[in-house]
Short mmCIF file of C-alpha atoms and ligand atoms in Angstrom, two decimals:
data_model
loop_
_atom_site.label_atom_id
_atom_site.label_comp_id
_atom_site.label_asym_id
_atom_site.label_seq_id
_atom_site.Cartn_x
_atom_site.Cartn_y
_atom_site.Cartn_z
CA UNK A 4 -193.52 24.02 -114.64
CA UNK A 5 -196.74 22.94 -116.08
CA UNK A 6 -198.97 20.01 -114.44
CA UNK A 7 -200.34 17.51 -115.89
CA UNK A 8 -204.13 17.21 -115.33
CA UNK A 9 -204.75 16.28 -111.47
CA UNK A 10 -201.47 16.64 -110.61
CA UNK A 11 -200.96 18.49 -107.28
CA UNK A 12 -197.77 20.23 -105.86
CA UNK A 13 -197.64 21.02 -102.20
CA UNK A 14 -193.71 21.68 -101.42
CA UNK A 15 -192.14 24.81 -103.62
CA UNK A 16 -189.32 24.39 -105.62
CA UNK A 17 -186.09 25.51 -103.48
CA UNK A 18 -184.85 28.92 -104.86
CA UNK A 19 -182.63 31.65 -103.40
CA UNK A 20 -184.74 33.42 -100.60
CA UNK A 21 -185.61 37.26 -101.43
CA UNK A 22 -183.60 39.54 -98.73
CA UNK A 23 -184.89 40.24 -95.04
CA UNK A 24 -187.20 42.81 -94.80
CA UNK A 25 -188.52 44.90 -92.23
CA UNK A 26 -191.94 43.44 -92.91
CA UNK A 27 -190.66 39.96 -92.54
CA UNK A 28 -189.96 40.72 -88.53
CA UNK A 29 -191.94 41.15 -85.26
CA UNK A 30 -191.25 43.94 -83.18
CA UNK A 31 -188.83 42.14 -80.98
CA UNK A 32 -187.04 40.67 -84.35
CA UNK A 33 -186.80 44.40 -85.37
CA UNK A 34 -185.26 45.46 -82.30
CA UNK A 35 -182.77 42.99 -82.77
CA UNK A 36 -182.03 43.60 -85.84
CA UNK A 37 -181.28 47.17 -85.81
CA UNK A 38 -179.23 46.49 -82.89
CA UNK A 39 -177.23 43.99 -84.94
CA UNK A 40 -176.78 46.36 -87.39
CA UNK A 41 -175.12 49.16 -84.47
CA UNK A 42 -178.07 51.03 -84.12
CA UNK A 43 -180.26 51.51 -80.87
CA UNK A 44 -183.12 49.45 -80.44
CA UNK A 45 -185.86 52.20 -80.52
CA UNK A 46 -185.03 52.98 -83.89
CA UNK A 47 -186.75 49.89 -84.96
CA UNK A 48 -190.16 51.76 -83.47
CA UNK A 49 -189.17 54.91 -85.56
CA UNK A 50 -188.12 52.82 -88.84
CA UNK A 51 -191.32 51.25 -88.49
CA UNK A 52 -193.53 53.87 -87.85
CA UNK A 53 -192.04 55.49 -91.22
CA UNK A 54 -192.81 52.24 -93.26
CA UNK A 55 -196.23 51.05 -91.62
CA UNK A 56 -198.22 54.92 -91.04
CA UNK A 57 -196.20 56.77 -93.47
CA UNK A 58 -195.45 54.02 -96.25
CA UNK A 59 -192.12 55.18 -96.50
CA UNK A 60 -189.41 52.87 -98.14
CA UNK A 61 -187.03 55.57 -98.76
CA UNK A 62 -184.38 56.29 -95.98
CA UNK A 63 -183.38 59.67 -97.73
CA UNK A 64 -187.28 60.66 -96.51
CA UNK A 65 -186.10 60.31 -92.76
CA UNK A 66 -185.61 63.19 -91.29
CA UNK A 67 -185.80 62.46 -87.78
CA UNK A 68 -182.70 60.11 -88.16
CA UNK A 69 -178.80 61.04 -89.28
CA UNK A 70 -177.66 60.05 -91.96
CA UNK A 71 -175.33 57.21 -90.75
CA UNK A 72 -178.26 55.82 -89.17
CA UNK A 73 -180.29 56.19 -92.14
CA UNK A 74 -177.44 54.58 -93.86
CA UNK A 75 -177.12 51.08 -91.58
CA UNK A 76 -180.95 50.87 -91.60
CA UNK A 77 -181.49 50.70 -94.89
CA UNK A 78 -180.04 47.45 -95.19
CA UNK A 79 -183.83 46.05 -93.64
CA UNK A 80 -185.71 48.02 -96.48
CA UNK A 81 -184.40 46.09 -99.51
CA UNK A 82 -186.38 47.00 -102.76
CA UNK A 83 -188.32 43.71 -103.09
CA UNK A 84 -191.22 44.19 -106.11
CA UNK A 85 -190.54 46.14 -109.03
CA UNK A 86 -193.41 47.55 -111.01
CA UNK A 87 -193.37 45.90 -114.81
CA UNK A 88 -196.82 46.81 -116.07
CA UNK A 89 -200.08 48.84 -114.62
CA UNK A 90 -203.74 48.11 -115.63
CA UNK A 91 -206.61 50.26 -115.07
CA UNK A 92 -210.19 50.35 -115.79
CA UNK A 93 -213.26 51.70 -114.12
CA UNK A 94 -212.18 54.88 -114.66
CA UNK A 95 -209.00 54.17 -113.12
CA UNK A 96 -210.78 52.81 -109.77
CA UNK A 97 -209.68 48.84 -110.54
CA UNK A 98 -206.04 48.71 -111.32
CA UNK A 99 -203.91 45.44 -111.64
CA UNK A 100 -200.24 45.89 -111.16
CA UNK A 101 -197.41 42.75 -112.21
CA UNK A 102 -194.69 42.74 -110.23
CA UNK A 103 -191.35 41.03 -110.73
CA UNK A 104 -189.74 40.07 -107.17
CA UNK A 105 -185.91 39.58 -107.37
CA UNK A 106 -185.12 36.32 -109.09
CA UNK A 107 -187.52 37.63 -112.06
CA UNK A 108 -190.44 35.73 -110.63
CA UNK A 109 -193.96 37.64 -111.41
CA UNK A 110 -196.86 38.05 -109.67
CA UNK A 111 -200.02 40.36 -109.62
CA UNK A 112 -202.29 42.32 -107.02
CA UNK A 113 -205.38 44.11 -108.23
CA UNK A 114 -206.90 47.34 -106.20
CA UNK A 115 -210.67 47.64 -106.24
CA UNK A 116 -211.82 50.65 -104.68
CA UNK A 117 -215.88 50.92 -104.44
CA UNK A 118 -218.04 53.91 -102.85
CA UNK A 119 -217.49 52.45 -99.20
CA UNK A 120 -214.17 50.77 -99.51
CA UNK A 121 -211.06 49.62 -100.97
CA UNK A 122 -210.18 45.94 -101.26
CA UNK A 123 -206.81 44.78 -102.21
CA UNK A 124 -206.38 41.29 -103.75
CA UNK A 125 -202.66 39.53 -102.98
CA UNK A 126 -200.97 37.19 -104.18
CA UNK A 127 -198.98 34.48 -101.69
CA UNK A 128 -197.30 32.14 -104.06
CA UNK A 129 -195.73 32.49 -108.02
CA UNK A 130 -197.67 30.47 -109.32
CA UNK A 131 -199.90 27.81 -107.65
CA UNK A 132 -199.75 24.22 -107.24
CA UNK A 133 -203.42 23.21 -107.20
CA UNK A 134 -204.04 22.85 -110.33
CA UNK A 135 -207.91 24.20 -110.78
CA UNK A 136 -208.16 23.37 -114.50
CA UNK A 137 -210.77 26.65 -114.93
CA UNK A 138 -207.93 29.17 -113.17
CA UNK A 139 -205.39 30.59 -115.32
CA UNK A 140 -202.98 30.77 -112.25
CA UNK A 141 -203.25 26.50 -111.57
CA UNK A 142 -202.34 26.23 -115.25
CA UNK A 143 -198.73 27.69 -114.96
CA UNK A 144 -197.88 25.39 -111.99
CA UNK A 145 -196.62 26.43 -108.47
CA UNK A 146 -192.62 28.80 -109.16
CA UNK A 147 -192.02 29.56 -105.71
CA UNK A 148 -193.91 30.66 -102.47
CA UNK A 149 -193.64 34.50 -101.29
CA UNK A 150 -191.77 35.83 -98.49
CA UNK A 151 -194.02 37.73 -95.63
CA UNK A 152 -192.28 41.02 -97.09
CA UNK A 153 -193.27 40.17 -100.41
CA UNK A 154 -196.74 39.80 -99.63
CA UNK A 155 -196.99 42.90 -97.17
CA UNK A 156 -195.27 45.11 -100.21
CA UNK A 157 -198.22 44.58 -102.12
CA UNK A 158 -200.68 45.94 -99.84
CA UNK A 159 -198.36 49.16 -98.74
CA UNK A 160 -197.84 50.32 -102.13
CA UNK A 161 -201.61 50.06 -102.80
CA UNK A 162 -201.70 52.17 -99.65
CA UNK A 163 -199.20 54.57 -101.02
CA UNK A 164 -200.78 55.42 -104.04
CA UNK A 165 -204.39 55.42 -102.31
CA UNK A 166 -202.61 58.00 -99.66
CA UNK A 167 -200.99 59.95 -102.14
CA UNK A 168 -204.31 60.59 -104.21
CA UNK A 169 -203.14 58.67 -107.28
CA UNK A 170 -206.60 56.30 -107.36
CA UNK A 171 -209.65 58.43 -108.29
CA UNK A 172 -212.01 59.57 -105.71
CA UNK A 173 -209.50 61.13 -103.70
CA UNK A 174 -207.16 60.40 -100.54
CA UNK A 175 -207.82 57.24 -99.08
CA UNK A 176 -206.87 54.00 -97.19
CA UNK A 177 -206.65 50.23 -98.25
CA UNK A 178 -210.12 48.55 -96.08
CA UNK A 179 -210.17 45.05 -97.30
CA UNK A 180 -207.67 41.82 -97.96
CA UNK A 181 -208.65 39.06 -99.51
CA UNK A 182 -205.64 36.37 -100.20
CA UNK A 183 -207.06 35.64 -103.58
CA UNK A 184 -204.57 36.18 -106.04
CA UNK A 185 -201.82 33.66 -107.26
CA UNK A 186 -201.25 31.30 -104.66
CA UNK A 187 -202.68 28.95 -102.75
CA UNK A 188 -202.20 30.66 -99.10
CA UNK A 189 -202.55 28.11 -97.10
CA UNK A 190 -199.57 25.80 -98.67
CA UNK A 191 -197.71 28.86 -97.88
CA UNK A 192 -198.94 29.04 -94.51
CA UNK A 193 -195.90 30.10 -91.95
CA UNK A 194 -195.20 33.51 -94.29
CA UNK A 195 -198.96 33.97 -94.88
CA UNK A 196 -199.51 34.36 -91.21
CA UNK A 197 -196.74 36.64 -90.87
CA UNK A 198 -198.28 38.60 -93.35
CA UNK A 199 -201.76 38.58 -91.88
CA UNK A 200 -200.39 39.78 -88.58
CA UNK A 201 -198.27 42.87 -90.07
CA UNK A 202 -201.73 43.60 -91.99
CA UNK A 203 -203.50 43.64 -88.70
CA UNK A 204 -201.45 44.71 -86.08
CA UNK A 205 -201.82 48.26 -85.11
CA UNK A 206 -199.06 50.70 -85.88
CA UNK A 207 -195.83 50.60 -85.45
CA UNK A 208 -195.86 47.38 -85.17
CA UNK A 209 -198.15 46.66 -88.59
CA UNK A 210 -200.68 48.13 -91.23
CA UNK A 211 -203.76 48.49 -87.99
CA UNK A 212 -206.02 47.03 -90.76
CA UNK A 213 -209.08 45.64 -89.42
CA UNK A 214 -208.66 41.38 -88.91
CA UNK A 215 -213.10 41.91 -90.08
CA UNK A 216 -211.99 43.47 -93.53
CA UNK A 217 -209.18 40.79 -93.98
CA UNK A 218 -209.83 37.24 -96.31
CA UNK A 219 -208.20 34.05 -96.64
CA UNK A 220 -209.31 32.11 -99.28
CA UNK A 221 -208.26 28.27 -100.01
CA UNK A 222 -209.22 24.88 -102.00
CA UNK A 223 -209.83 23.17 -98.80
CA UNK A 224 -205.89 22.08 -96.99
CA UNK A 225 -208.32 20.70 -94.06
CA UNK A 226 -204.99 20.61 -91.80
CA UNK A 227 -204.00 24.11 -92.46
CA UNK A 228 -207.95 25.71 -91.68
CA UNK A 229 -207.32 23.85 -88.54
CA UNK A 230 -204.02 25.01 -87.61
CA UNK A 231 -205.47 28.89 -88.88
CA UNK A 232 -208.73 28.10 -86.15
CA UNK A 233 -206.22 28.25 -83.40
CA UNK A 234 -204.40 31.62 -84.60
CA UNK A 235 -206.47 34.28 -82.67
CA UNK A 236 -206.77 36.04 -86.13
CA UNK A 237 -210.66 36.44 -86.71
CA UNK A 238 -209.82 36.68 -90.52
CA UNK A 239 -212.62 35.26 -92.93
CA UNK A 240 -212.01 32.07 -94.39
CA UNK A 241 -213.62 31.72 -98.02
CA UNK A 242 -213.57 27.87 -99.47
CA UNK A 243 -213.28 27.85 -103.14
CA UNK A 244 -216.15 24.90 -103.59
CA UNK A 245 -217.10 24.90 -106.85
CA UNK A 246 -219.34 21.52 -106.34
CA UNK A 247 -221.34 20.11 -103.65
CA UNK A 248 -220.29 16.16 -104.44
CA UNK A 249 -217.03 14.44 -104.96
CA UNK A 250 -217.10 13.37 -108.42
CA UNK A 251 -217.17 16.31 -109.83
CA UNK A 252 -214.85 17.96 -107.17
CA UNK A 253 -212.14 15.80 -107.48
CA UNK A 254 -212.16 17.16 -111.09
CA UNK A 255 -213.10 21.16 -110.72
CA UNK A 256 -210.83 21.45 -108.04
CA UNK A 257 -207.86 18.12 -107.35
CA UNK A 258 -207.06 18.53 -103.75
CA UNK A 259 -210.63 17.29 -103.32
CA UNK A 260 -208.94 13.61 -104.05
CA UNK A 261 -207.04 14.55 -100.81
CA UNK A 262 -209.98 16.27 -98.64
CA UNK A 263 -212.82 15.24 -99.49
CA UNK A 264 -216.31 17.57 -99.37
CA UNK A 265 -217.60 16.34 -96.04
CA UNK A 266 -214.23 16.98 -94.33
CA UNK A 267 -213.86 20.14 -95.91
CA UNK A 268 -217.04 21.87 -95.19
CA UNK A 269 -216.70 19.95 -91.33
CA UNK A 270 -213.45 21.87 -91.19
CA UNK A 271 -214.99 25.26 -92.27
CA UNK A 272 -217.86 24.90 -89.71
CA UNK A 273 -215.69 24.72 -86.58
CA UNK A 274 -213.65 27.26 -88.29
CA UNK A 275 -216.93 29.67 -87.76
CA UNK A 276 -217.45 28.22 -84.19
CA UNK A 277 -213.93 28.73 -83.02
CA UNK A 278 -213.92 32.67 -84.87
CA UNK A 279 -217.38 33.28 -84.90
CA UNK A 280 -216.67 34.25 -88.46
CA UNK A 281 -218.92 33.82 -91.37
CA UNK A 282 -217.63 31.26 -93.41
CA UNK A 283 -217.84 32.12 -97.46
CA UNK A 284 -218.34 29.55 -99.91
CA UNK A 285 -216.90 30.30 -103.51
CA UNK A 286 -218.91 28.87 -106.15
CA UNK A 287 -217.85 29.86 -109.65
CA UNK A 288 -220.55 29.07 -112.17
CA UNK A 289 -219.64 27.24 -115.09
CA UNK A 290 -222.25 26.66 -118.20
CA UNK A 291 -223.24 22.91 -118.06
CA UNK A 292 -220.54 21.88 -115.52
CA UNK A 293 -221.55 22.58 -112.12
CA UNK A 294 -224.73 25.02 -112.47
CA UNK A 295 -227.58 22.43 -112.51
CA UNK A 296 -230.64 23.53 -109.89
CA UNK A 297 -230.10 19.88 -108.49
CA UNK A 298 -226.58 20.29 -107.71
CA UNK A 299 -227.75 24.26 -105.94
CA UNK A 300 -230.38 21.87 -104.17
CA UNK A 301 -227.24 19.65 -102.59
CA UNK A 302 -225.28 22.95 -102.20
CA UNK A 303 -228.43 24.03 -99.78
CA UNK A 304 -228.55 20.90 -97.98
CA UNK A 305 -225.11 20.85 -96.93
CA UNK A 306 -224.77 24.34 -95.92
CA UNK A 307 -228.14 25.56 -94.41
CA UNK A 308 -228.75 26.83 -91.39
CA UNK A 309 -225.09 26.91 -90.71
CA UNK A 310 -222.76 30.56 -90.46
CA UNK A 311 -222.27 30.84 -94.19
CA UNK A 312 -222.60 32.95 -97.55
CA UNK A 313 -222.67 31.45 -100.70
CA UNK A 314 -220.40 34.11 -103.37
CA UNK A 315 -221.50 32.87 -106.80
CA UNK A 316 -218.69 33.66 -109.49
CA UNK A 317 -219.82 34.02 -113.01
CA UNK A 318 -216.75 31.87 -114.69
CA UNK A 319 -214.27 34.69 -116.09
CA UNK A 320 -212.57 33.11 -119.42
CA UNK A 321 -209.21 32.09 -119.33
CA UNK A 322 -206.80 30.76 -122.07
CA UNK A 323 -207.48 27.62 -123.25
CA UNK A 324 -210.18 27.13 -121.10
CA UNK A 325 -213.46 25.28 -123.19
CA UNK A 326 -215.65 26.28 -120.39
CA UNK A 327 -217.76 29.44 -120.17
CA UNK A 328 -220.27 31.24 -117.75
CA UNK A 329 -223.62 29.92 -116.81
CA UNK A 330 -226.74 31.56 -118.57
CA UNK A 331 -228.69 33.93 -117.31
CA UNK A 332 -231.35 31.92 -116.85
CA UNK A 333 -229.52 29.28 -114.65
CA UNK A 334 -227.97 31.84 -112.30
CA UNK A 335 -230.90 32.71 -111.73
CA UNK A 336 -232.70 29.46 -111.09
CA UNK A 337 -229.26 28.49 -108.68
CA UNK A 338 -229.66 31.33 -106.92
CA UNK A 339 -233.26 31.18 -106.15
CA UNK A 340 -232.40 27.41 -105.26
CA UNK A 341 -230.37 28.79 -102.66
CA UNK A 342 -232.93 31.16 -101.32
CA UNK A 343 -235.58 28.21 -100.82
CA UNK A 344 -233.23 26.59 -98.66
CA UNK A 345 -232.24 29.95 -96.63
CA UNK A 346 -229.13 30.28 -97.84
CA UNK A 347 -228.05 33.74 -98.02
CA UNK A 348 -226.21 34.12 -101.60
CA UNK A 349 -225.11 37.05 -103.52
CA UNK A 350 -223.29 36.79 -107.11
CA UNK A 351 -219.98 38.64 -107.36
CA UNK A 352 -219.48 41.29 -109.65
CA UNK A 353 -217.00 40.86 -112.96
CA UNK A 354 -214.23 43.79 -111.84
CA UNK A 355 -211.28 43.50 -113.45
CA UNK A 356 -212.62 41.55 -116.36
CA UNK A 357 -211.17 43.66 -119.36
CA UNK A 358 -207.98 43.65 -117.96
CA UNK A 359 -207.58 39.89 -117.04
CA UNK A 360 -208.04 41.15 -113.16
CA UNK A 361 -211.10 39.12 -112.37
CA UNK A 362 -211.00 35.96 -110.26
CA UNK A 363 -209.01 33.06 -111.97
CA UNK A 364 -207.65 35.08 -114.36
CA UNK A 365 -204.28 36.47 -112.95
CA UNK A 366 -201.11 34.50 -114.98
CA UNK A 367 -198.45 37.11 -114.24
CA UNK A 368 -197.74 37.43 -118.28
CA UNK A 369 -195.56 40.63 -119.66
N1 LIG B 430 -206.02 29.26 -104.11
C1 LIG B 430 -206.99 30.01 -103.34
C2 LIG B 430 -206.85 31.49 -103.54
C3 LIG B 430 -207.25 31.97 -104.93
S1 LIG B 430 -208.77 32.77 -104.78
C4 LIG B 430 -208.38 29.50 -103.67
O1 LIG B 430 -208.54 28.83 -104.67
O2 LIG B 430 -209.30 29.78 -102.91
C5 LIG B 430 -209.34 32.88 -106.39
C6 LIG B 430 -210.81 32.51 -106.45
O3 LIG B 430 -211.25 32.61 -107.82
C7 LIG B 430 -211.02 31.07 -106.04
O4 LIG B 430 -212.26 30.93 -105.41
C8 LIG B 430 -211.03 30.39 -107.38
O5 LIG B 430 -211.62 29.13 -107.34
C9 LIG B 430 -211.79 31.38 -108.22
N2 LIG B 430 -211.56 31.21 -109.65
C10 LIG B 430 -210.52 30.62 -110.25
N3 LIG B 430 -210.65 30.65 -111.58
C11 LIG B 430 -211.80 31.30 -111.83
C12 LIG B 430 -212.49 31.66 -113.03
N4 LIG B 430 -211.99 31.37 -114.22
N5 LIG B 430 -213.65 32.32 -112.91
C13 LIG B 430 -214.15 32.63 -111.70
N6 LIG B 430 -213.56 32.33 -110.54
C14 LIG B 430 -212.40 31.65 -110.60
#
């Protein structure tokens, strides 16, 4: 399934579909379902409540319905991710799980919980079809795109183990999304939304995370930030940039062949007039490739003065990869590039690093 250099895939190889979930439905698609299956309709509201407050997956934990309900309904709580490996460090506060889904397919999430909050990072495809020769996903090529359920899964069993005190620092609750694991979400778009809503939606109906904590991140499908404009889901949008002009784009990340930089960053700006959302720019710095002051200068230019942060990546390593982090010394001078222009710019942290968690470096390997 690997691409050759450039080489971009946009349509997922057809596979067997994983198994309707709860999590794949609205409320009214619930209600019809567990009519379907002989059951009355406001058991979808109790089934629900169980699986979005409660985290429950397990009908033998429902005690407030009998047992031959219990029985039909769990036909809409198939087990969709299975655990393979677990990853800490941090002291046990950054954790990266691998998942297989049901036709052996793997995929990762990584929790991150901080002082003030937790962030989970999803995945939305196997794989990814984009191709970013410095990302260790784009390497393996695009296996299939994730069902809604698949993608929710991730985020409620973070929640689980947050709620059930298994991540140090006590109880607590999942804050933050960011759709920055494998995947491109956008060329998944349909069962990305469906995920964002069930993330956002306030119980029963979904996780009642806040739409402010949640992130989509993408290489620029100008069509799709459109289409995600006109939502009414004030998620963030991050653009994975990487350069401010073409001919280096079109290499650092190959949908810029398609979309070019202008279009892209005009697509992000009425993106933050429609949502009134801060757009974020990701800018991973790479030694000698892309961290030259007069390329930070051209990065300031095109994005001053508009609703923006700049997220500066150092480059995590990745297999194969011949490229390495900027020094010191340059990060600095980019960043204070930045400044003079009035850009406000912070430079991410490395979490995850030691356990191939970090940005870029997620390949779903046993
Ligand atoms: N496909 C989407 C979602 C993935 S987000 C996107 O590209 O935006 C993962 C982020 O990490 C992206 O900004 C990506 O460009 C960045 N990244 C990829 N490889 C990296 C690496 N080796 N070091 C640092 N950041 C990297």
């Amino acid at each position: 399934m690997s691409q050759q250099p450039g080489q971009l895939t946009f349509v997922a190889p057809r596979r067997a579909k994983p198994a309707r979930h709860l999590a794949d439905l609205s409320m009214a698609e619930r209600r019809a379902a567990v009519t379907e299956l002989g059951e009355k309709a406001f058991r979808a509201d109790q089934l629900s409540r169980h699986y979005f407050e409660r985290h429950t997956a397990d009908v033998a934990e429902m005690t407030d319905l009998s047992a031959a309900a219990r029985d039909k309904l769990s036909a809409l709580l198939p087990t969709l991710l299975t655990p393979v490996k677990e990853l800490t460090t941090d002291g046990g506060t950054t954790r990266k799980t691998l998942w297989r889904l049901f036709d052996g397919a793997l995929v990762e999430s990584v929790l991150m919980r901080y002082p003030e909050r937790v962030t989970m990072c999803v995945s939305s495809q196997a794989g990814c079809g984009m191709n970013c020769p410095f990302c260790a996903t784009g390497q393996a090529g695009l296996t299939r795109n994730m069902s809604t359920a698949e993608i929710v899964e991730q985020v409620v069993s973070g929640a689980r183990a947050l709620a059930a005190g298994e991540v140090p620092g006590g109880p607590g609750r999942v804050s933050n999304i960011v759709f920055m694991g494998m995947g491109e979400p956008l060329a998944n778009y349909k069962q990305v939304i469906g995920a964002v809503r069930r993330i956002v939606d306030p119980a029963p109906h979904g996780l009642g995370i806040s739409a402010r904590g949640v992130t989509v991140s993408t290489v620029g499908l100008v069509p799709a930030i459109g289409k995600l404009a006109e939502e009414g889901l004030p998620v963030t949008l991050a653009l994975s940039l990487h350069a401010p002009d073409d001919e280096l784009r079109d290499t650092l990340v190959p949908i810029n062949t398609r979309w070019k930089v202008a279009e892209v960053l005009d697509a992000a700006w009425s993106y933050a007039a429609k949502t009134k959302r801060r757009i974020s720019i990701e800018y991973a710095l790479i030694k000698d490739v892309n961290d030259q002051e007069w390329r930070a200068d051209l990065l300031g230019k095109l994005v001053r003065n508009k609703l923006v942060h700049v997220n500066l990546i150092p480059l995590n390593p990745t297999p194969g990869s011949k490229w390495t982090a900027s020094r010191p010394e340059d990060e600095r001078a980019f960043v204070r590039r930045l400044e003079f222009h009035g850009v406000p710019v912070t430079v991410r942290d490395t979490r995850g690093r030691e356990i191939d968690g970090a940005c870029g470096q997620l390949a779903a390997a046993e």
